Structures are given as C-alpha cells and as structure tokens.
Amino acid sequence: MTFFRQTGAIFWKDLLTEYRTKDSLTSMLMFGLLVILMFHFAFEPDSLETERYGPGLLWMTFIFAGILGMNRAFASERENDSLQALKLAPVSWGAIYLGKMLANLLFMLLAEAVMLACFTVFFNFDLIPRLGWMSAIVLLGTLGFASVGTILAAVSMNTRMNDVMLPVLLLPIALPVVIGAVESTSAIFTDPPGEALGFWVKFLVVFNIVFVTLPLLLFEYVLEE
Amino acid sequence: MVRLEKVEKWFGRTSALQGVDLVVQPGEFLVFLGRNGAGKSTLLRVVARLIKPNSGRVEVCGIDVLRHPEAGREKLGFVAHGSYLYRSLTAFENLQFFAKLYGLRNAADRILTALSWVGLKESAHRRVEGFSRGMQQRLSIARATLHEPQVLLLDEPFSGLDLEAAELLGEWLRHFVAGGRTLLMATHDLEQGLSAARRWALIDRGGIVEEFAASDLEARERYKRFLKVRRRDVL
C-alpha cells in the first residue's frame, strides 16, 4: 500500500505542477496541431491517401509531440534540485518512476485526444465506428512510449544537450512500440479491419509488459550517483 | 547516532573519501570544516545515502543505510544550499507532498506547526517562486524536519542568507540539538553560527585530518593558518 500511496503522491504533485505551468501540454498540443495542419495542406487528403499515410502520420505526430513533453518530464525536479529531496525521502525509487510515468502517460493521452479529433476533421476520417479499437491502440502505444520515455528522460536529464540526447536514445528503443502502433492503426483504417490487427495488438501488449516492468527494476540504477 | 567505518568513495580515478572513520553521538553537533572540494559534501551525501560509497559501512541510528536505505532515510533530514522545493507549488503544498511521501499522520497540523516554527504561516498559501532566498531556506528547514528526524545533515546552509536569516538559522540549530538530536554540518566558514557546535572535524583531500573541541581556540588559529597556506598553494 505504501508503494502506491507514494506513487499517488508523486502523480498528484506532477498534475498540480502541470496545471499551474502548462509546460508539457501546451508544447505537445501546439506542435501536434501544427504538424497535422501542415500535412493537411501538403497531402490534400482523400480517403485512399488517409488510409495509406494516415497511421504513420498520426503516430509520427504523437511520438514527436510526446518527446517534447518528455523533455519537460523532469523539469520540476531540475529546478532547485528537488529530485534530491525525492531521493532523500523513504520512498522506493520505483514509486518515483511509476508516479512520473503515469503523469506523462496522462499528459500524452490528453494531447493525443485533441490531436486525434483534429486529425478526423482535417483528414475526413470516420473515427466513430473505430473508436473502441483506436482508443485501445492509442493507450497501448502511448503506455509503451511513456514507459521508456520516462526512464530515458531521467537518464538524459543531467547530460549536456539533454533536449537532443532524449530523442537520440528514445527513438531506437521505442521503435518496436512505434511499429506495433502504426501497423495496428493501419489495420483498423481499412474497412473491415485487417487480419493482422490481432497480431499487432498482442505484440503491443507483450512489449508493454516488458517496457513497464524493466524500467521499474532499473530506475534505481538510473538515479544512483 | 551516526557511525562510519572505513568509508571510501571514488569518482572515476579521483578519490573523494579515503577510509573515513567517524562516530557522532546523539545530541552532538559536529561541524565539518574544509576547503571547497575537500570532501565535506560527499561525506554528508554518503551518510544520507544519496551517494553509494565504494567500500565501508555507514550506520544511522543503528541502521545500515547501505543495506536498508529507505529505513535509514526515515531517520534523516537534509538541508543543502539548494532548497529542494517545487517552485510552482505553495509552501503548504510542498510540505503536504513530503508529508505524503513520509506517510505522516495529522499532516495538516504538523505542517502548520512547522510553518509557524519557521515563521512562514502567513505565507503558507503563496507559491515558492515568489519567496526570497531566506524564506526558501526556512521552508527547506521545515521540509527537512517535518518528519522529526533523529539526525539532521546541513550542507553549507548559511550560504546566500542575510545576517538576520543566518542568526535565525543558528538559533534553530541550537534548538534542534537541545532536543537530543544529532546534527552534522559542512561549511568552509569558521565563524558562521557555530556557537552550538561542540566538535569540529577538519577534512582535507577526502579524509578527516584533525578533530577538535569547539572551545579549542588554538585549533581555530591552526585552521585559519591551514586555510592561508592552502590559499597560498593555490595562488
């Protein structure tokens, strides 16, 4: 119970900080909406174009917007060096990871919900019949990305040029999740959904189990000086 | 009580601590003196288990902090030059957050008591980003002592404080020690609010080179001469 109480406290603190500063959400939303708008004018999308390019474009927007948010994940801990106070508390360092990862996941999901709504408008995409599958895929893809992103944001926090270091580290490691998310999204963009859907969703579930469990165990070594 | 046995710490090929042995009894106020880079802060951070030593043993209140870091941290408070506070949260919210991490009961009452003690009750619902350096340091002390630790570690707590805030801090340190708790402080300044210190330890190149009583005026002069020689070496 203590572990989850501490996780909840860190999650609550990150929500309150974000509510006050709006750093992560604003940057993710602005970037995501601009990318969708630019591709709308670049492609003049019809239903065939949307089916062909939409999944990749959508996830590219989610991932790059997510990296902007991840770069801010430990910003409040960098100010006044308050990560030290977290490390000084009798807290499992896994709880620090989980609390921050859940906060990042929530911020990304909120931003993605808005981006997805804009995508449906600009790309004439009929989301309603696919809403269930789309929500599940977005949740799984974002969970995997936020899990790896949070631990790598902690790794890159104290490096020089950490804004550059994070995507360099994150994108190769998160590649399986990105592939799984794009392929499963492609499967639901066709009507009826492609047969590969089941395989790619299972693929995402397996990677999520690995990507959430490993950082929980490894986070202690990341914070250790 | 704090006990260190043969503690060594290396950063790459640089030795930060060399076989440090130390025992500090309950109710004792020990001040580590030394130049910048002598190893004072590293020693405090090893006791707090913020840094894992390469070898040796560290005990806080009978707990081996290398084996049981979480249990050890419950007994510790740490005040450093940085305030370790969240700028966008209010003073009350900052303490409330740490109260949750420490699992404190009657948190609201304890927070208000702590804020009154450091003279920040009126500013409880103001965000920390609007606080002066002195106010942040006072709130930092409230954060570090909210869970009533048995051992308080202070790393250059006086730096950046004005005279009034420094005097207040000195007063609080005396109050803390009078309660039978242990205090370890690192500083490079001999004169800063140390009237309550009973024992001083001079650290140089990662080792304790001399320990002396606070009343030992001859040792004070020796330390001043030591700093002068070192300064000449550097220049």
GROMACS .gro file of C-alpha atoms in nm:
model
  460
    1MET     CA    1   0.000   0.000   0.000
    2THR     CA    2   0.286   0.235   0.087
    3PHE     CA    3   0.429   0.197  -0.264
    4PHE     CA    4   0.101   0.303  -0.427
    5ARG     CA    5   0.045   0.587  -0.177
    6GLN     CA    6   0.388   0.724  -0.266
    7THR     CA    7   0.322   0.672  -0.638
    8GLY     CA    8  -0.006   0.860  -0.597
    9ALA     CA    9   0.167   1.148  -0.416
   10ILE     CA   10   0.421   1.190  -0.697
   11PHE     CA   11   0.147   1.164  -0.961
   12TRP     CA   12  -0.061   1.428  -0.779
   13LYS     CA   13   0.239   1.661  -0.748
   14ASP     CA   14   0.311   1.634  -1.122
   15LEU     CA   15  -0.054   1.700  -1.209
   16LEU     CA   16  -0.063   2.007  -0.987
   17THR     CA   17   0.266   2.135  -1.129
   18GLU     CA   18   0.143   2.086  -1.486
   19TYR     CA   19  -0.192   2.251  -1.403
   20ARG     CA   20   0.000   2.557  -1.280
   21THR     CA   21   0.270   2.574  -1.550
   22LYS     CA   22   0.102   2.401  -1.850
   23ASP     CA   23   0.453   2.341  -1.988
   24SER     CA   24   0.413   1.987  -2.128
   25LEU     CA   25   0.056   2.005  -2.256
   26THR     CA   26   0.098   2.340  -2.430
   27SER     CA   27   0.414   2.237  -2.615
   28MET     CA   28   0.272   1.897  -2.715
   29LEU     CA   29  -0.058   2.042  -2.836
   30MET     CA   30   0.093   2.331  -3.030
   31PHE     CA   31   0.342   2.105  -3.205
   32GLY     CA   32   0.088   1.830  -3.279
   33LEU     CA   33  -0.177   2.062  -3.418
   34LEU     CA   34   0.074   2.244  -3.639
   35VAL     CA   35   0.203   1.916  -3.785
   36ILE     CA   36  -0.150   1.791  -3.861
   37LEU     CA   37  -0.237   2.125  -4.021
   38MET     CA   38   0.080   2.124  -4.234
   39PHE     CA   39   0.021   1.769  -4.358
   40HIS     CA   40  -0.340   1.855  -4.435
   41PHE     CA   41  -0.221   2.120  -4.681
   42ALA     CA   42   0.067   1.905  -4.809
   43PHE     CA   43  -0.144   1.599  -4.894
   44GLU     CA   44  -0.494   1.727  -4.984
   45PRO     CA   45  -0.613   1.401  -4.832
   46ASP     CA   46  -0.887   1.183  -4.978
   47SER     CA   47  -0.994   0.854  -4.816
   48LEU     CA   48  -0.729   0.650  -5.002
   49GLU     CA   49  -0.446   0.885  -4.903
   50THR     CA   50  -0.567   0.886  -4.544
   51GLU     CA   51  -0.577   0.505  -4.537
   52ARG     CA   52  -0.225   0.485  -4.682
   53TYR     CA   53  -0.043   0.762  -4.496
   54GLY     CA   54  -0.273   0.843  -4.203
   55PRO     CA   55  -0.148   0.586  -3.946
   56GLY     CA   56   0.218   0.675  -3.994
   57LEU     CA   57   0.146   1.047  -3.994
   58LEU     CA   58  -0.070   1.022  -3.685
   59TRP     CA   59   0.189   0.825  -3.484
   60MET     CA   60   0.476   1.041  -3.605
   61THR     CA   61   0.284   1.340  -3.468
   62PHE     CA   62   0.211   1.159  -3.137
   63ILE     CA   63   0.573   1.046  -3.096
   64PHE     CA   64   0.743   1.378  -3.171
   65ALA     CA   65   0.489   1.571  -2.962
   66GLY     CA   66   0.547   1.312  -2.687
   67ILE     CA   67   0.923   1.373  -2.699
   68LEU     CA   68   0.858   1.743  -2.639
   69GLY     CA   69   0.650   1.652  -2.334
   70MET     CA   70   0.911   1.400  -2.210
   71ASN     CA   71   1.180   1.667  -2.227
   72ARG     CA   72   0.978   1.852  -1.963
   73ALA     CA   73   0.913   1.539  -1.753
   74PHE     CA   74   1.188   1.613  -1.500
   75ALA     CA   75   1.187   1.992  -1.538
   76SER     CA   76   1.026   2.047  -1.198
   77GLU     CA   77   1.285   1.815  -1.041
   78ARG     CA   78   1.571   2.009  -1.204
   79GLU     CA   79   1.453   2.342  -1.058
   80ASN     CA   80   1.601   2.381  -0.710
   81ASP     CA   81   1.746   2.029  -0.748
   82SER     CA   82   1.431   1.886  -0.590
   83LEU     CA   83   1.498   1.537  -0.724
   84GLN     CA   84   1.743   1.516  -0.432
   85ALA     CA   85   1.452   1.565  -0.188
   86LEU     CA   86   1.264   1.280  -0.357
   87LYS     CA   87   1.571   1.059  -0.327
   88LEU     CA   88   1.610   1.156   0.041
   89ALA     CA   89   1.255   1.051   0.127
   90PRO     CA   90   1.195   0.691   0.242
   91VAL     CA   91   1.043   0.615  -0.096
   92SER     CA   92   1.101   0.321  -0.328
   93TRP     CA   93   1.267   0.472  -0.633
   94GLY     CA   94   1.035   0.253  -0.839
   95ALA     CA   95   0.745   0.461  -0.698
   96ILE     CA   96   0.915   0.777  -0.825
   97TYR     CA   97   0.935   0.620  -1.171
   98LEU     CA   98   0.577   0.494  -1.170
   99GLY     CA   99   0.430   0.823  -1.045
  100LYS     CA  100   0.612   1.023  -1.309
  101MET     CA  101   0.538   0.772  -1.585
  102LEU     CA  102   0.163   0.778  -1.508
  103ALA     CA  103   0.165   1.159  -1.515
  104ASN     CA  104   0.348   1.159  -1.852
  105LEU     CA  105   0.103   0.899  -1.984
  106LEU     CA  106  -0.194   1.113  -1.884
  107PHE     CA  107  -0.048   1.430  -2.041
  108MET     CA  108   0.028   1.246  -2.364
  109LEU     CA  109  -0.319   1.087  -2.378
  110LEU     CA  110  -0.488   1.424  -2.324
  111ALA     CA  111  -0.282   1.584  -2.601
  112GLU     CA  112  -0.339   1.286  -2.832
  113ALA     CA  113  -0.716   1.304  -2.780
  114VAL     CA  114  -0.715   1.662  -2.910
  115MET     CA  115  -0.476   1.576  -3.196
  116LEU     CA  116  -0.689   1.277  -3.297
  117ALA     CA  117  -1.002   1.493  -3.300
  118CYS     CA  118  -0.827   1.742  -3.531
  119PHE     CA  119  -0.700   1.457  -3.749
  120THR     CA  120  -1.056   1.327  -3.802
  121VAL     CA  121  -1.165   1.673  -3.913
  122PHE     CA  122  -0.871   1.762  -4.141
  123PHE     CA  123  -0.834   1.414  -4.296
  124ASN     CA  124  -1.207   1.326  -4.329
  125PHE     CA  125  -1.150   1.020  -4.114
  126ASP     CA  126  -1.458   0.843  -3.975
  127LEU     CA  127  -1.343   0.771  -3.620
  128ILE     CA  128  -1.674   0.677  -3.456
  129PRO     CA  129  -1.702   0.314  -3.583
  130ARG     CA  130  -1.337   0.253  -3.493
  131LEU     CA  131  -1.336   0.441  -3.161
  132GLY     CA  132  -1.302   0.129  -2.941
  133TRP     CA  133  -1.003  -0.020  -3.124
  134MET     CA  134  -0.845   0.321  -3.179
  135SER     CA  135  -0.865   0.402  -2.805
  136ALA     CA  136  -0.708   0.066  -2.715
  137ILE     CA  137  -0.423   0.108  -2.965
  138VAL     CA  138  -0.354   0.468  -2.862
  139LEU     CA  139  -0.350   0.362  -2.496
  140LEU     CA  140  -0.113   0.069  -2.558
  141GLY     CA  141   0.120   0.261  -2.790
  142THR     CA  142   0.136   0.561  -2.559
  143LEU     CA  143   0.189   0.344  -2.249
  144GLY     CA  144   0.490   0.174  -2.410
  145PHE     CA  145   0.631   0.505  -2.529
  146ALA     CA  146   0.576   0.682  -2.193
  147SER     CA  147   0.737   0.390  -2.003
  148VAL     CA  148   1.061   0.402  -2.200
  149GLY     CA  149   1.046   0.780  -2.235
  150THR     CA  150   1.025   0.842  -1.860
  151ILE     CA  151   1.332   0.637  -1.771
  152LEU     CA  152   1.531   0.782  -2.062
  153ALA     CA  153   1.423   1.135  -1.966
  154ALA     CA  154   1.579   1.062  -1.625
  155VAL     CA  155   1.895   0.929  -1.793
  156SER     CA  156   1.929   1.233  -2.020
  157MET     CA  157   1.829   1.485  -1.751
  158ASN     CA  158   2.185   1.554  -1.637
  159THR     CA  159   2.354   1.523  -1.974
  160ARG     CA  160   2.470   1.814  -2.184
  161MET     CA  161   2.222   1.894  -2.464
  162ASN     CA  162   1.960   1.678  -2.296
  163ASP     CA  163   1.694   1.804  -2.540
  164VAL     CA  164   1.887   1.633  -2.821
  165MET     CA  165   2.000   1.334  -2.618
  166LEU     CA  166   1.647   1.219  -2.531
  167PRO     CA  167   1.520   1.156  -2.887
  168VAL     CA  168   1.856   1.001  -2.984
  169LEU     CA  169   1.820   0.749  -2.702
  170LEU     CA  170   1.444   0.709  -2.709
  171LEU     CA  171   1.353   0.660  -3.074
  172PRO     CA  172   1.562   0.345  -3.141
  173ILE     CA  173   1.447   0.178  -2.818
  174ALA     CA  174   1.081   0.271  -2.866
  175LEU     CA  175   1.087   0.151  -3.227
  176PRO     CA  176   0.904  -0.181  -3.160
  177VAL     CA  177   0.618   0.009  -2.995
  178VAL     CA  178   0.602   0.260  -3.280
  179ILE     CA  179   0.594  -0.021  -3.540
  180GLY     CA  180   0.326  -0.208  -3.345
  181ALA     CA  181   0.117   0.105  -3.303
  182VAL     CA  182   0.142   0.208  -3.672
  183GLU     CA  183   0.069  -0.145  -3.801
  184SER     CA  184  -0.231  -0.197  -3.573
  185THR     CA  185  -0.364   0.151  -3.661
  186SER     CA  186  -0.321   0.066  -4.032
  187ALA     CA  187  -0.525  -0.247  -3.976
  188ILE     CA  188  -0.823  -0.051  -3.840
  189PHE     CA  189  -0.800   0.218  -4.111
  190THR     CA  190  -0.923  -0.042  -4.365
  191ASP     CA  191  -1.285  -0.148  -4.373
  192PRO     CA  192  -1.330  -0.419  -4.244
  193PRO     CA  193  -1.025  -0.418  -4.011
  194GLY     CA  194  -0.727  -0.616  -4.143
  195GLU     CA  195  -0.649  -0.965  -4.018
  196ALA     CA  196  -0.315  -0.851  -3.878
  197LEU     CA  197  -0.489  -0.641  -3.612
  198GLY     CA  198  -0.494  -0.921  -3.352
  199PHE     CA  199  -0.124  -0.997  -3.400
  200TRP     CA  200  -0.011  -0.635  -3.368
  201VAL     CA  201  -0.227  -0.567  -3.062
  202LYS     CA  202  -0.077  -0.877  -2.891
  203PHE     CA  203   0.267  -0.754  -3.000
  204LEU     CA  204   0.196  -0.419  -2.828
  205VAL     CA  205   0.071  -0.589  -2.511
  206VAL     CA  206   0.389  -0.801  -2.484
  207PHE     CA  207   0.619  -0.503  -2.539
  208ASN     CA  208   0.424  -0.302  -2.283
  209ILE     CA  209   0.473  -0.571  -2.021
  210VAL     CA  210   0.849  -0.561  -2.087
  211PHE     CA  211   0.868  -0.182  -2.119
  212VAL     CA  212   0.680  -0.114  -1.796
  213THR     CA  213   0.847  -0.385  -1.586
  214LEU     CA  214   1.211  -0.328  -1.682
  215PRO     CA  215   1.225   0.046  -1.601
  216LEU     CA  216   1.058  -0.024  -1.263
  217LEU     CA  217   1.350  -0.253  -1.180
  218LEU     CA  218   1.620  -0.039  -1.341
  219PHE     CA  219   1.519   0.309  -1.224
  220GLU     CA  220   1.720   0.272  -0.902
  221TYR     CA  221   2.041   0.242  -1.107
  222VAL     CA  222   1.947   0.547  -1.313
  223LEU     CA  223   1.911   0.766  -1.003
  224GLU     CA  224   2.215   0.623  -0.826
  225GLU     CA  225   2.518   0.858  -0.820
  226MET     CA  226   2.397   0.804   1.641
  227VAL     CA  227   2.596   0.815   1.318
  228ARG     CA  228   2.885   0.571   1.261
  229LEU     CA  229   3.113   0.548   0.959
  230GLU     CA  230   3.376   0.277   0.919
  231LYS     CA  231   3.647   0.288   0.655
  232VAL     CA  232   3.425   0.469   0.403
  233GLU     CA  233   3.580   0.519   0.062
  234LYS     CA  234   3.434   0.689  -0.244
  235TRP     CA  235   3.588   0.725  -0.587
  236PHE     CA  236   3.458   0.930  -0.878
  237GLY     CA  237   3.639   0.767  -1.167
  238ARG     CA  238   4.007   0.786  -1.070
  239THR     CA  239   3.952   1.070  -0.824
  240SER     CA  240   3.931   0.973  -0.460
  241ALA     CA  241   3.661   1.178  -0.283
  242LEU     CA  242   3.671   0.996   0.053
  243GLN     CA  243   3.964   0.795   0.185
  244GLY     CA  244   3.888   0.547   0.463
  245VAL     CA  245   3.679   0.781   0.678
  246ASP     CA  246   3.607   0.657   1.035
  247LEU     CA  247   3.369   0.861   1.245
  248VAL     CA  248   3.130   0.826   1.539
  249VAL     CA  249   2.879   1.100   1.629
  250GLN     CA  250   2.675   1.053   1.946
  251PRO     CA  251   2.307   1.154   1.993
  252GLY     CA  252   2.273   1.521   2.090
  253GLU     CA  253   2.607   1.604   1.935
  254PHE     CA  254   2.665   1.891   1.688
  255LEU     CA  255   2.962   1.816   1.464
  256VAL     CA  256   3.086   2.063   1.206
  257PHE     CA  257   3.297   1.954   0.910
  258LEU     CA  258   3.541   2.224   0.808
  259GLY     CA  259   3.748   2.230   0.494
  260ARG     CA  260   3.810   2.395   0.163
  261ASN     CA  261   3.583   2.358  -0.140
  262GLY     CA  262   3.631   2.011  -0.286
  263ALA     CA  263   3.778   1.867   0.035
  264GLY     CA  264   3.504   1.602   0.057
  265LYS     CA  265   3.263   1.756   0.314
  266SER     CA  266   2.954   1.744   0.093
  267THR     CA  267   3.039   1.398  -0.037
  268LEU     CA  268   3.062   1.274   0.322
  269LEU     CA  269   2.717   1.414   0.407
  270ARG     CA  270   2.570   1.270   0.088
  271VAL     CA  271   2.713   0.929   0.171
  272VAL     CA  272   2.551   0.944   0.518
  273ALA     CA  273   2.220   1.039   0.350
  274ARG     CA  274   2.278   0.752   0.103
  275LEU     CA  275   2.243   0.992  -0.189
  276ILE     CA  276   2.581   0.854  -0.294
  277LYS     CA  277   2.678   0.489  -0.262
  278PRO     CA  278   3.032   0.453  -0.128
  279ASN     CA  279   3.272   0.209  -0.295
  280SER     CA  280   3.351   0.044   0.037
  281GLY     CA  281   3.294   0.083   0.409
  282ARG     CA  282   2.996   0.083   0.641
  283VAL     CA  283   2.751   0.365   0.727
  284GLU     CA  284   2.508   0.339   1.018
  285VAL     CA  285   2.239   0.589   1.116
  286CYS     CA  286   2.058   0.519   1.445
  287GLY     CA  287   2.178   0.159   1.427
  288ILE     CA  288   2.051   0.109   1.071
  289ASP     CA  289   2.295   0.005   0.799
  290VAL     CA  290   2.194   0.263   0.536
  291LEU     CA  291   2.378   0.081   0.258
  292ARG     CA  292   2.162  -0.228   0.308
  293HIS     CA  293   1.841  -0.055   0.420
  294PRO     CA  294   1.846   0.292   0.262
  295GLU     CA  295   1.472   0.357   0.299
  296ALA     CA  296   1.472   0.276   0.673
  297GLY     CA  297   1.780   0.495   0.719
  298ARG     CA  298   1.624   0.790   0.537
  299GLU     CA  299   1.329   0.794   0.779
  300LYS     CA  300   1.576   0.897   1.050
  301LEU     CA  301   1.741   1.168   0.840
  302GLY     CA  302   1.675   1.526   0.737
  303PHE     CA  303   1.892   1.711   0.486
  304VAL     CA  304   1.926   2.084   0.426
  305ALA     CA  305   2.154   2.195   0.146
  306HIS     CA  306   2.237   2.518  -0.033
  307GLY     CA  307   1.963   2.437  -0.288
  308SER     CA  308   1.616   2.447  -0.134
  309TYR     CA  309   1.491   2.121  -0.294
  310LEU     CA  310   1.144   2.279  -0.322
  311TYR     CA  311   0.891   2.291  -0.606
  312ARG     CA  312   0.860   2.648  -0.728
  313SER     CA  313   0.509   2.622  -0.870
  314LEU     CA  314   0.363   2.474  -0.551
  315THR     CA  315   0.274   2.676  -0.242
  316ALA     CA  316   0.466   2.637   0.084
  317PHE     CA  317   0.179   2.429   0.227
  318GLU     CA  318   0.155   2.208  -0.084
  319ASN     CA  319   0.530   2.146  -0.079
  320LEU     CA  320   0.517   2.026   0.281
  321GLN     CA  321   0.196   1.832   0.214
  322PHE     CA  322   0.370   1.646  -0.068
  323PHE     CA  323   0.663   1.547   0.152
  324ALA     CA  324   0.427   1.455   0.437
  325LYS     CA  325   0.260   1.208   0.200
  326LEU     CA  326   0.595   1.061   0.096
  327TYR     CA  327   0.691   1.012   0.461
  328GLY     CA  328   0.344   0.876   0.544
  329LEU     CA  329   0.290   1.128   0.826
  330ARG     CA  330  -0.033   1.126   1.024
  331ASN     CA  331  -0.210   1.453   1.118
  332ALA     CA  332  -0.016   1.606   0.831
  333ALA     CA  333  -0.212   1.935   0.817
  334ASP     CA  334  -0.150   2.011   1.186
  335ARG     CA  335   0.218   1.920   1.161
  336ILE     CA  336   0.260   2.134   0.851
  337LEU     CA  337   0.100   2.438   1.015
  338THR     CA  338   0.318   2.387   1.325
  339ALA     CA  339   0.630   2.359   1.110
  340LEU     CA  340   0.536   2.670   0.910
  341SER     CA  341   0.475   2.865   1.233
  342TRP     CA  342   0.813   2.747   1.367
  343VAL     CA  343   0.997   2.885   1.065
  344GLY     CA  344   0.783   3.200   1.056
  345LEU     CA  345   0.606   3.125   0.728
  346LYS     CA  346   0.249   3.061   0.845
  347GLU     CA  347   0.131   3.384   0.683
  348SER     CA  348   0.287   3.274   0.352
  349ALA     CA  349   0.154   2.917   0.366
  350HIS     CA  350  -0.056   2.955   0.053
  351ARG     CA  351   0.191   3.156  -0.151
  352ARG     CA  352   0.387   2.986  -0.428
  353VAL     CA  353   0.755   2.924  -0.358
  354GLU     CA  354   0.858   3.102  -0.681
  355GLY     CA  355   0.770   3.432  -0.507
  356PHE     CA  356   0.983   3.356  -0.198
  357SER     CA  357   1.314   3.525  -0.117
  358ARG     CA  358   1.627   3.311  -0.070
  359GLY     CA  359   1.592   3.337   0.309
  360MET     CA  360   1.224   3.230   0.300
  361GLN     CA  361   1.310   2.935   0.077
  362GLN     CA  362   1.584   2.826   0.316
  363ARG     CA  363   1.344   2.849   0.612
  364LEU     CA  364   1.086   2.641   0.424
  365SER     CA  365   1.363   2.399   0.334
  366ILE     CA  366   1.433   2.353   0.707
  367ALA     CA  367   1.062   2.292   0.767
  368ARG     CA  368   1.069   2.030   0.488
  369ALA     CA  369   1.377   1.859   0.631
  370THR     CA  370   1.244   1.847   0.988
  371LEU     CA  371   0.874   1.782   0.920
  372HIS     CA  372   0.911   1.410   0.997
  373GLU     CA  373   1.111   1.488   1.315
  374PRO     CA  374   1.436   1.321   1.209
  375GLN     CA  375   1.689   1.200   1.464
  376VAL     CA  376   1.977   1.322   1.252
  377LEU     CA  377   1.991   1.648   1.056
  378LEU     CA  378   2.252   1.697   0.784
  379LEU     CA  379   2.331   2.051   0.667
  380ASP     CA  380   2.547   2.131   0.366
  381GLU     CA  381   2.654   2.497   0.362
  382PRO     CA  382   2.311   2.608   0.491
  383PHE     CA  383   2.425   2.964   0.558
  384SER     CA  384   2.539   3.050   0.207
  385GLY     CA  385   2.330   3.324   0.047
  386LEU     CA  386   2.149   3.412   0.372
  387ASP     CA  387   2.145   3.765   0.508
  388LEU     CA  388   2.262   3.832   0.864
  389GLU     CA  389   1.915   3.811   1.021
  390ALA     CA  390   1.826   3.485   0.847
  391ALA     CA  391   2.168   3.339   0.939
  392GLU     CA  392   2.113   3.429   1.307
  393LEU     CA  393   1.767   3.268   1.297
  394LEU     CA  394   1.913   2.954   1.144
  395GLY     CA  395   2.181   2.939   1.414
  396GLU     CA  396   1.903   2.968   1.674
  397TRP     CA  397   1.709   2.680   1.518
  398LEU     CA  398   2.020   2.461   1.508
  399ARG     CA  399   2.075   2.515   1.881
  400HIS     CA  400   1.708   2.433   1.944
  401PHE     CA  401   1.739   2.114   1.739
  402VAL     CA  402   2.047   1.992   1.925
  403ALA     CA  403   1.893   2.081   2.261
  404GLY     CA  404   1.619   1.828   2.177
  405GLY     CA  405   1.881   1.549   2.197
  406ARG     CA  406   1.916   1.505   1.823
  407THR     CA  407   2.231   1.479   1.616
  408LEU     CA  408   2.347   1.746   1.377
  409LEU     CA  409   2.620   1.723   1.113
  410MET     CA  410   2.705   2.037   0.921
  411ALA     CA  411   2.952   2.104   0.641
  412THR     CA  412   3.091   2.454   0.596
  413HIS     CA  413   3.411   2.625   0.490
  414ASP     CA  414   3.345   2.923   0.715
  415LEU     CA  415   3.470   2.902   1.071
  416GLU     CA  416   3.259   3.179   1.219
  417GLN     CA  417   2.913   3.104   1.081
  418GLY     CA  418   2.663   3.044   1.359
  419LEU     CA  419   2.869   2.769   1.516
  420SER     CA  420   2.835   2.862   1.879
  421ALA     CA  421   2.630   2.548   1.944
  422ALA     CA  422   2.884   2.315   1.779
  423ARG     CA  423   3.073   2.102   2.029
  424ARG     CA  424   3.310   1.930   1.793
  425TRP     CA  425   3.477   2.024   1.469
  426ALA     CA  426   3.642   1.794   1.217
  427LEU     CA  427   3.883   1.925   0.958
  428ILE     CA  428   3.852   1.746   0.625
  429ASP     CA  429   4.115   1.763   0.356
  430ARG     CA  430   4.159   1.552   0.041
  431GLY     CA  431   3.879   1.314   0.142
  432GLY     CA  432   3.998   1.234   0.491
  433ILE     CA  433   3.947   1.367   0.844
  434VAL     CA  434   4.286   1.515   0.927
  435GLU     CA  435   4.205   1.660   1.269
  436GLU     CA  436   3.918   1.670   1.521
  437PHE     CA  437   3.898   1.931   1.794
  438ALA     CA  438   3.657   2.072   2.051
  439ALA     CA  439   3.478   2.396   1.965
  440SER     CA  440   3.633   2.557   2.272
  441ASP     CA  441   3.986   2.486   2.148
  442LEU     CA  442   4.098   2.835   2.045
  443GLU     CA  443   4.443   2.714   1.949
  444ALA     CA  444   4.290   2.471   1.699
  445ARG     CA  445   4.087   2.758   1.549
  446GLU     CA  446   4.405   2.950   1.486
  447ARG     CA  447   4.564   2.639   1.337
  448TYR     CA  448   4.270   2.605   1.098
  449LYS     CA  449   4.298   2.968   0.990
  450ARG     CA  450   4.671   2.917   0.926
  451PHE     CA  451   4.589   2.598   0.733
  452LEU     CA  452   4.349   2.789   0.507
  453LYS     CA  453   4.610   3.061   0.448
  454VAL     CA  454   4.873   2.804   0.348
  455ARG     CA  455   4.627   2.634   0.115
  456ARG     CA  456   4.530   2.968  -0.039
  457ARG     CA  457   4.898   3.044  -0.099
  458ASP     CA  458   4.940   2.698  -0.260
  459VAL     CA  459   4.652   2.769  -0.495
  460LEU     CA  460   4.774   3.118  -0.584
   0.00000   0.00000   0.00000
